CSV table of C-alpha atoms in Angstrom, one decimal:
chain,number,residue,atom,x,y,z
A,24,MET,CA,60.2,87.5,124.6
A,25,LEU,CA,62.4,84.6,123.5
A,26,ILE,CA,65.6,85.4,121.6
A,27,ASN,CA,66.0,83.4,118.4
A,28,PRO,CA,69.5,81.8,118.6
A,29,PHE,CA,69.8,81.5,114.9
A,30,LEU,CA,68.3,84.7,113.4
A,31,ASN,CA,68.7,88.3,114.5
A,32,SER,CA,66.0,91.0,114.6
A,33,GLU,CA,66.3,91.5,110.9
A,34,ARG,CA,65.6,87.8,110.3
A,35,GLN,CA,69.2,87.2,109.1
A,36,LEU,CA,71.5,84.4,110.3
A,37,ARG,CA,73.5,85.6,113.3
A,38,ASN,CA,77.2,86.4,112.8
A,39,GLY,CA,78.4,83.7,115.1
A,40,TRP,CA,76.9,81.0,112.8
A,41,TRP,CA,78.5,82.6,109.8
A,42,ILE,CA,81.9,82.3,111.5
A,43,LEU,CA,81.2,78.6,112.1
A,44,ILE,CA,80.1,78.2,108.5
A,45,PHE,CA,83.4,79.8,107.3
A,46,PHE,CA,85.5,77.4,109.4
A,47,LEU,CA,83.5,74.5,108.0
A,48,VAL,CA,83.9,75.6,104.4
A,49,LEU,CA,87.6,76.3,105.1
A,50,ALA,CA,88.0,72.8,106.6
A,51,SER,CA,86.2,71.2,103.6
A,52,LEU,CA,88.7,72.7,101.3
A,53,LEU,CA,91.8,72.4,103.4
A,54,VAL,CA,91.5,68.9,104.8
A,55,PRO,CA,91.4,67.2,101.3
A,56,THR,CA,94.3,69.4,100.2
A,57,LEU,CA,96.4,68.3,103.2
A,58,ILE,CA,95.5,64.6,102.6
A,59,ILE,CA,96.5,64.8,98.9
A,60,ALA,CA,99.7,66.6,99.7
A,61,GLN,CA,100.6,64.1,102.4
A,62,GLN,CA,100.0,61.2,100.0
A,63,ASN,CA,102.3,62.7,97.5
A,64,SER,CA,104.9,63.8,100.0
A,65,MET,CA,104.3,67.5,99.2
A,66,ASP,CA,103.9,70.6,101.3
A,67,VAL,CA,100.9,72.9,101.1
A,68,SER,CA,102.6,76.2,100.1
A,69,ILE,CA,101.6,79.4,101.8
A,70,GLY,CA,100.4,80.6,98.4
A,71,LEU,CA,98.0,77.7,98.1
A,72,GLN,CA,96.8,78.3,101.6
A,73,ALA,CA,96.1,81.9,100.6
A,74,VAL,CA,94.1,80.7,97.6
A,75,ILE,CA,92.1,78.3,99.8
A,76,ILE,CA,91.3,81.0,102.4
A,77,LEU,CA,90.2,83.4,99.6
A,78,LEU,CA,88.0,80.7,98.0
A,79,ALA,CA,86.4,80.0,101.4
A,80,SER,CA,85.8,83.7,101.9
A,81,TRP,CA,84.2,84.0,98.4
A,82,ILE,CA,81.9,81.0,99.0
A,83,CYS,CA,80.7,82.5,102.3
A,84,GLN,CA,80.1,85.8,100.7
A,85,LEU,CA,78.1,84.1,97.9
A,86,LEU,CA,76.0,82.4,100.6
A,87,ARG,CA,75.4,85.8,102.2
A,88,ARG,CA,74.7,87.3,98.8
A,89,ARG,CA,77.3,89.9,99.3
A,90,PRO,CA,80.2,90.8,97.0
A,91,LEU,CA,83.8,89.8,97.7
A,92,ALA,CA,84.7,93.5,97.5
A,93,GLU,CA,83.0,93.9,100.8
A,94,LEU,CA,85.9,92.0,102.3
A,95,LEU,CA,88.8,93.1,100.1
A,96,GLY,CA,87.7,96.7,99.2
A,97,LYS,CA,87.0,98.0,95.7
A,98,PHE,CA,89.9,97.6,93.3
A,99,ASN,CA,90.3,101.2,92.2
A,100,ALA,CA,93.1,103.9,92.3
A,101,LEU,CA,92.4,104.5,96.0
A,102,TRP,CA,92.9,100.8,96.8
A,103,PHE,CA,96.4,100.8,95.2
A,104,LYS,CA,97.3,104.1,96.9
A,105,GLU,CA,96.4,102.5,100.2
A,106,LEU,CA,98.5,99.4,99.3
A,107,TYR,CA,101.4,101.7,98.6
A,108,LEU,CA,101.0,103.8,101.7
A,109,GLY,CA,100.7,100.6,103.8
A,110,GLY,CA,104.0,99.4,102.2
A,111,LEU,CA,105.7,102.7,103.2
A,112,VAL,CA,104.5,102.4,106.8
A,113,GLY,CA,105.4,98.7,107.0
A,114,SER,CA,108.9,99.5,105.7
A,115,ALA,CA,109.4,102.3,108.3
A,116,LEU,CA,108.2,99.9,111.0
A,117,MET,CA,111.4,97.9,110.5
A,118,LEU,CA,113.8,100.5,109.0
A,119,VAL,CA,113.5,103.0,111.9
A,120,PRO,CA,114.5,100.5,114.7
A,121,ALA,CA,117.3,99.1,112.5
A,122,LEU,CA,118.6,102.6,111.9
A,123,VAL,CA,118.7,103.3,115.7
A,124,LEU,CA,120.5,100.0,116.3
A,125,TRP,CA,123.1,100.9,113.6
A,126,ILE,CA,123.6,104.5,114.9
A,127,PHE,CA,124.4,103.3,118.4
A,128,GLY,CA,126.7,100.5,117.2
A,129,TRP,CA,124.5,97.7,118.6
A,130,VAL,CA,124.1,96.0,115.2
A,131,HIS,CA,126.0,96.3,111.9
A,132,TRP,CA,125.4,94.6,108.6
A,133,GLN,CA,127.5,92.6,106.1
A,134,TRP,CA,126.6,92.0,102.5
A,135,ASN,CA,125.1,88.6,101.9
A,136,PRO,CA,126.4,87.2,98.6
A,137,ASP,CA,123.5,84.7,98.4
A,138,GLY,CA,120.9,87.4,99.0
A,139,PHE,CA,119.9,88.0,95.4
A,140,SER,CA,119.6,84.4,94.5
A,141,THR,CA,116.8,84.0,97.1
A,142,LEU,CA,115.2,87.4,96.7
A,143,LEU,CA,112.4,86.3,94.3
A,144,SER,CA,111.4,83.3,96.5
A,145,THR,CA,111.5,85.6,99.6
A,146,VAL,CA,109.2,88.1,97.9
A,147,LEU,CA,106.7,85.4,96.9
A,148,LEU,CA,106.9,83.8,100.3
A,149,PHE,CA,106.0,87.0,102.2
A,150,ALA,CA,103.4,88.0,99.6
A,151,GLY,CA,101.7,84.6,100.3
A,152,VAL,CA,102.1,85.1,104.1
A,153,ALA,CA,100.6,88.6,104.0
A,154,LEU,CA,97.7,87.5,101.8
A,155,ALA,CA,96.9,84.3,103.7
A,156,GLU,CA,97.1,86.0,107.2
A,157,GLU,CA,95.2,89.2,106.3
A,158,LEU,CA,92.4,87.2,104.6
A,159,LEU,CA,92.2,85.0,107.7
A,160,PHE,CA,92.6,87.6,110.4
A,161,ARG,CA,91.1,90.7,108.8
A,162,GLY,CA,88.8,89.1,106.4
A,163,PHE,CA,85.5,87.3,106.8
A,164,ILE,CA,85.8,86.4,110.5
A,165,PHE,CA,87.0,89.8,111.6
A,166,GLN,CA,84.2,91.5,109.7
A,167,ARG,CA,81.5,89.2,111.1
A,168,LEU,CA,82.9,89.9,114.6
A,169,ILE,CA,82.7,93.6,114.0
A,170,ALA,CA,79.1,93.3,112.9
A,171,GLY,CA,78.2,91.1,115.8
A,172,LEU,CA,80.2,92.5,118.7
A,173,GLY,CA,81.7,95.9,117.7
A,174,GLN,CA,85.1,97.0,116.7
A,175,LEU,CA,87.0,96.8,120.0
A,176,PRO,CA,85.9,93.2,120.9
A,177,ALA,CA,86.6,92.2,117.3
A,178,GLN,CA,90.1,93.7,117.5
A,179,LEU,CA,91.0,92.1,120.8
A,180,ILE,CA,89.7,88.7,119.8
A,181,MET,CA,91.5,88.6,116.5
A,182,ALA,CA,94.7,90.0,118.0
A,183,GLY,CA,94.6,87.2,120.6
A,184,TYR,CA,94.0,84.6,117.8
A,185,PHE,CA,96.8,86.1,115.8
A,186,LEU,CA,99.2,85.8,118.8
A,187,LEU,CA,98.0,82.3,119.5
A,188,THR,CA,99.1,81.1,116.0
A,189,HIS,CA,102.6,82.5,116.6
A,190,LEU,CA,103.2,81.2,120.2
A,191,ASN,CA,104.9,78.0,119.0
A,192,ASN,CA,107.3,79.8,116.6
A,193,PRO,CA,111.0,79.1,117.0
A,194,GLY,CA,112.7,81.1,119.7
A,195,MET,CA,109.5,81.9,121.6
A,196,THR,CA,111.1,81.6,125.1
A,197,GLY,CA,112.1,83.8,128.0
A,198,GLU,CA,112.3,87.5,127.5
A,199,VAL,CA,112.0,87.1,123.7
A,200,LYS,CA,108.6,85.4,124.2
A,201,PHE,CA,107.4,88.2,126.5
A,202,LEU,CA,108.4,91.1,124.1
A,203,ALA,CA,107.4,89.3,120.9
A,204,SER,CA,104.0,88.4,122.3
A,205,ILE,CA,103.2,92.1,123.1
A,206,ASN,CA,104.7,93.2,119.8
A,207,ILE,CA,102.7,90.6,117.7
A,208,PHE,CA,99.5,91.4,119.6
A,209,ILE,CA,99.8,95.2,118.9
A,210,ALA,CA,100.9,94.5,115.3
A,211,SER,CA,97.6,92.7,114.8
A,212,LEU,CA,95.8,95.7,116.3
A,213,VAL,CA,97.7,97.9,113.8
A,214,PHE,CA,96.6,95.8,110.8
A,215,GLY,CA,93.0,95.7,112.1
A,216,LEU,CA,93.0,99.4,112.6
A,217,ALA,CA,94.3,99.9,109.0
A,218,PHE,CA,91.3,97.9,107.8
A,219,LEU,CA,88.9,99.9,110.0
A,220,ARG,CA,90.2,103.2,108.7
A,221,THR,CA,90.1,102.2,105.0
A,222,LYS,CA,87.4,99.5,104.8
A,223,GLY,CA,89.6,97.4,102.7
A,224,LEU,CA,92.6,95.0,102.9
A,225,ALA,CA,94.9,97.1,100.8
A,226,MET,CA,96.7,98.9,103.6
A,227,PRO,CA,96.9,95.9,105.9
A,228,LEU,CA,98.4,93.9,103.1
A,229,GLY,CA,100.9,96.5,102.3
A,230,LEU,CA,101.9,96.9,106.0
A,231,HIS,CA,102.2,93.2,106.6
A,232,PHE,CA,104.1,92.4,103.4
A,233,MET,CA,106.7,95.2,103.5
A,234,ALA,CA,107.3,94.8,107.3
A,235,ASN,CA,108.2,91.1,106.7
A,236,LEU,CA,110.1,91.8,103.5
A,237,VAL,CA,112.2,94.6,104.9
A,238,GLN,CA,112.9,92.7,108.2
A,239,GLY,CA,113.8,89.4,106.6
A,240,GLY,CA,114.4,89.9,102.8
A,241,LEU,CA,116.4,93.1,103.2
A,242,LEU,CA,117.9,93.3,106.7
A,243,GLY,CA,118.3,89.6,107.2
A,244,PHE,CA,116.6,89.3,110.6
A,245,GLY,CA,114.5,86.4,111.5
A,246,VAL,CA,110.7,87.0,110.9
A,247,SER,CA,108.7,85.9,113.9
A,248,GLY,CA,111.5,83.5,114.8
A,249,THR,CA,111.9,82.0,111.3
A,250,ASP,CA,115.4,82.4,109.9
A,251,GLN,CA,115.6,84.4,106.6
A,252,SER,CA,118.4,84.9,104.1
A,253,GLY,CA,118.3,88.7,103.2
A,254,LEU,CA,120.3,90.9,101.0
A,255,LEU,CA,122.1,91.9,104.2
A,256,LYS,CA,123.3,89.8,107.2
A,257,PRO,CA,123.1,91.3,110.7
A,258,VAL,CA,126.0,91.0,113.1
A,259,PHE,CA,125.0,91.4,116.7
A,260,ASN,CA,127.4,93.1,119.1
A,261,GLU,CA,127.4,92.2,122.8
A,262,VAL,CA,124.1,93.8,123.7
A,263,PRO,CA,121.0,92.4,125.3
A,264,VAL,CA,118.6,90.4,123.1
A,265,TRP,CA,115.6,92.6,124.3
A,266,LEU,CA,117.3,95.5,122.6
A,267,THR,CA,117.9,93.9,119.2
A,268,GLY,CA,115.4,91.0,119.1
A,269,GLY,CA,118.2,88.7,118.3
A,270,GLN,CA,117.5,85.9,115.8
A,271,PHE,CA,113.8,86.2,116.4
A,272,GLY,CA,113.6,89.5,114.6
A,273,LEU,CA,112.9,93.1,115.5
A,274,GLU,CA,109.4,92.0,116.7
A,275,ALA,CA,111.1,90.9,119.9
A,276,SER,CA,112.9,94.2,120.6
A,277,VAL,CA,111.9,97.2,122.7
A,278,LEU,CA,112.7,99.4,119.8
A,279,GLY,CA,110.3,97.4,117.6
A,280,LEU,CA,107.6,97.7,120.3
A,281,ILE,CA,108.0,101.5,120.5
A,282,CYS,CA,107.7,101.8,116.7
A,283,VAL,CA,104.6,99.6,116.4
A,284,VAL,CA,102.9,101.6,119.2
A,285,ILE,CA,103.8,104.9,117.4
A,286,ILE,CA,102.4,103.6,114.1
A,287,PHE,CA,99.2,102.5,115.8
A,288,MET,CA,98.7,106.0,117.2
A,289,LEU,CA,99.5,107.6,113.8
A,290,ILE,CA,97.0,105.4,112.0
A,291,GLN,CA,94.5,106.2,114.7
A,292,ARG,CA,94.9,109.9,113.9
A,293,TRP,CA,95.2,109.5,110.1
A,294,ASP,CA,92.6,111.2,107.9
A,295,GLN,CA,91.9,109.0,104.9
A,296,ARG,CA,90.4,111.9,103.0
A,297,LYS,CA,93.9,113.3,102.5
A,298,LEU,CA,94.7,110.5,100.0
């Protein structure tokens, strides 16, 4: 019996074609935006990128005759509880290793007098980053991969894709690159697992947003190698970079790696019914 390369056994378009359609729709929206921005010497902000990805996702869901809530989760009290819980866990992901570094005298902090002046822009930046990346990596593509291949292959593919988009970040060299790559890969698995446990983007969004905001906006570390001006400014004592993550951020530290593994295991064991 010949296998139909376009339709599955239920006479529906195969998930691989839907992923291709998503990228085509995304490109049809993004390319003109980039051209217009270049002609006017403007940048395409991360917030606008998030809107474009959301619009592409919505168009694809309309084509599938499925609601957008299938991707995002239903906006109810539980959704906001999951967002809040994700924020708490994301904060702990960065505060715990920072606390250990401070206790042992490996890093201390100074007050940054310019921190408050940039706080609002930092919050908006990381909100845009979290929304854009979670829509792209845990949204339409991820969910079509789950439907077509299963949860584990989808997780591994998207974690590899997530890592690939970070490989050219500033500071991705030597031991920093090794540790950061492992950390970023597992962080993607954590965000994906949060979606799988809740069937919505609320918890992954909270995790992603608060991890970045606490790491950069509060503690003043770099975020995936990008320098940030936080409320505090870290001062690194003479300890190895693999211990603190250096300017790249806690994502490139052993302590950060330990914490992200622990959080992965906790979410794996978490019972959503307790919310």
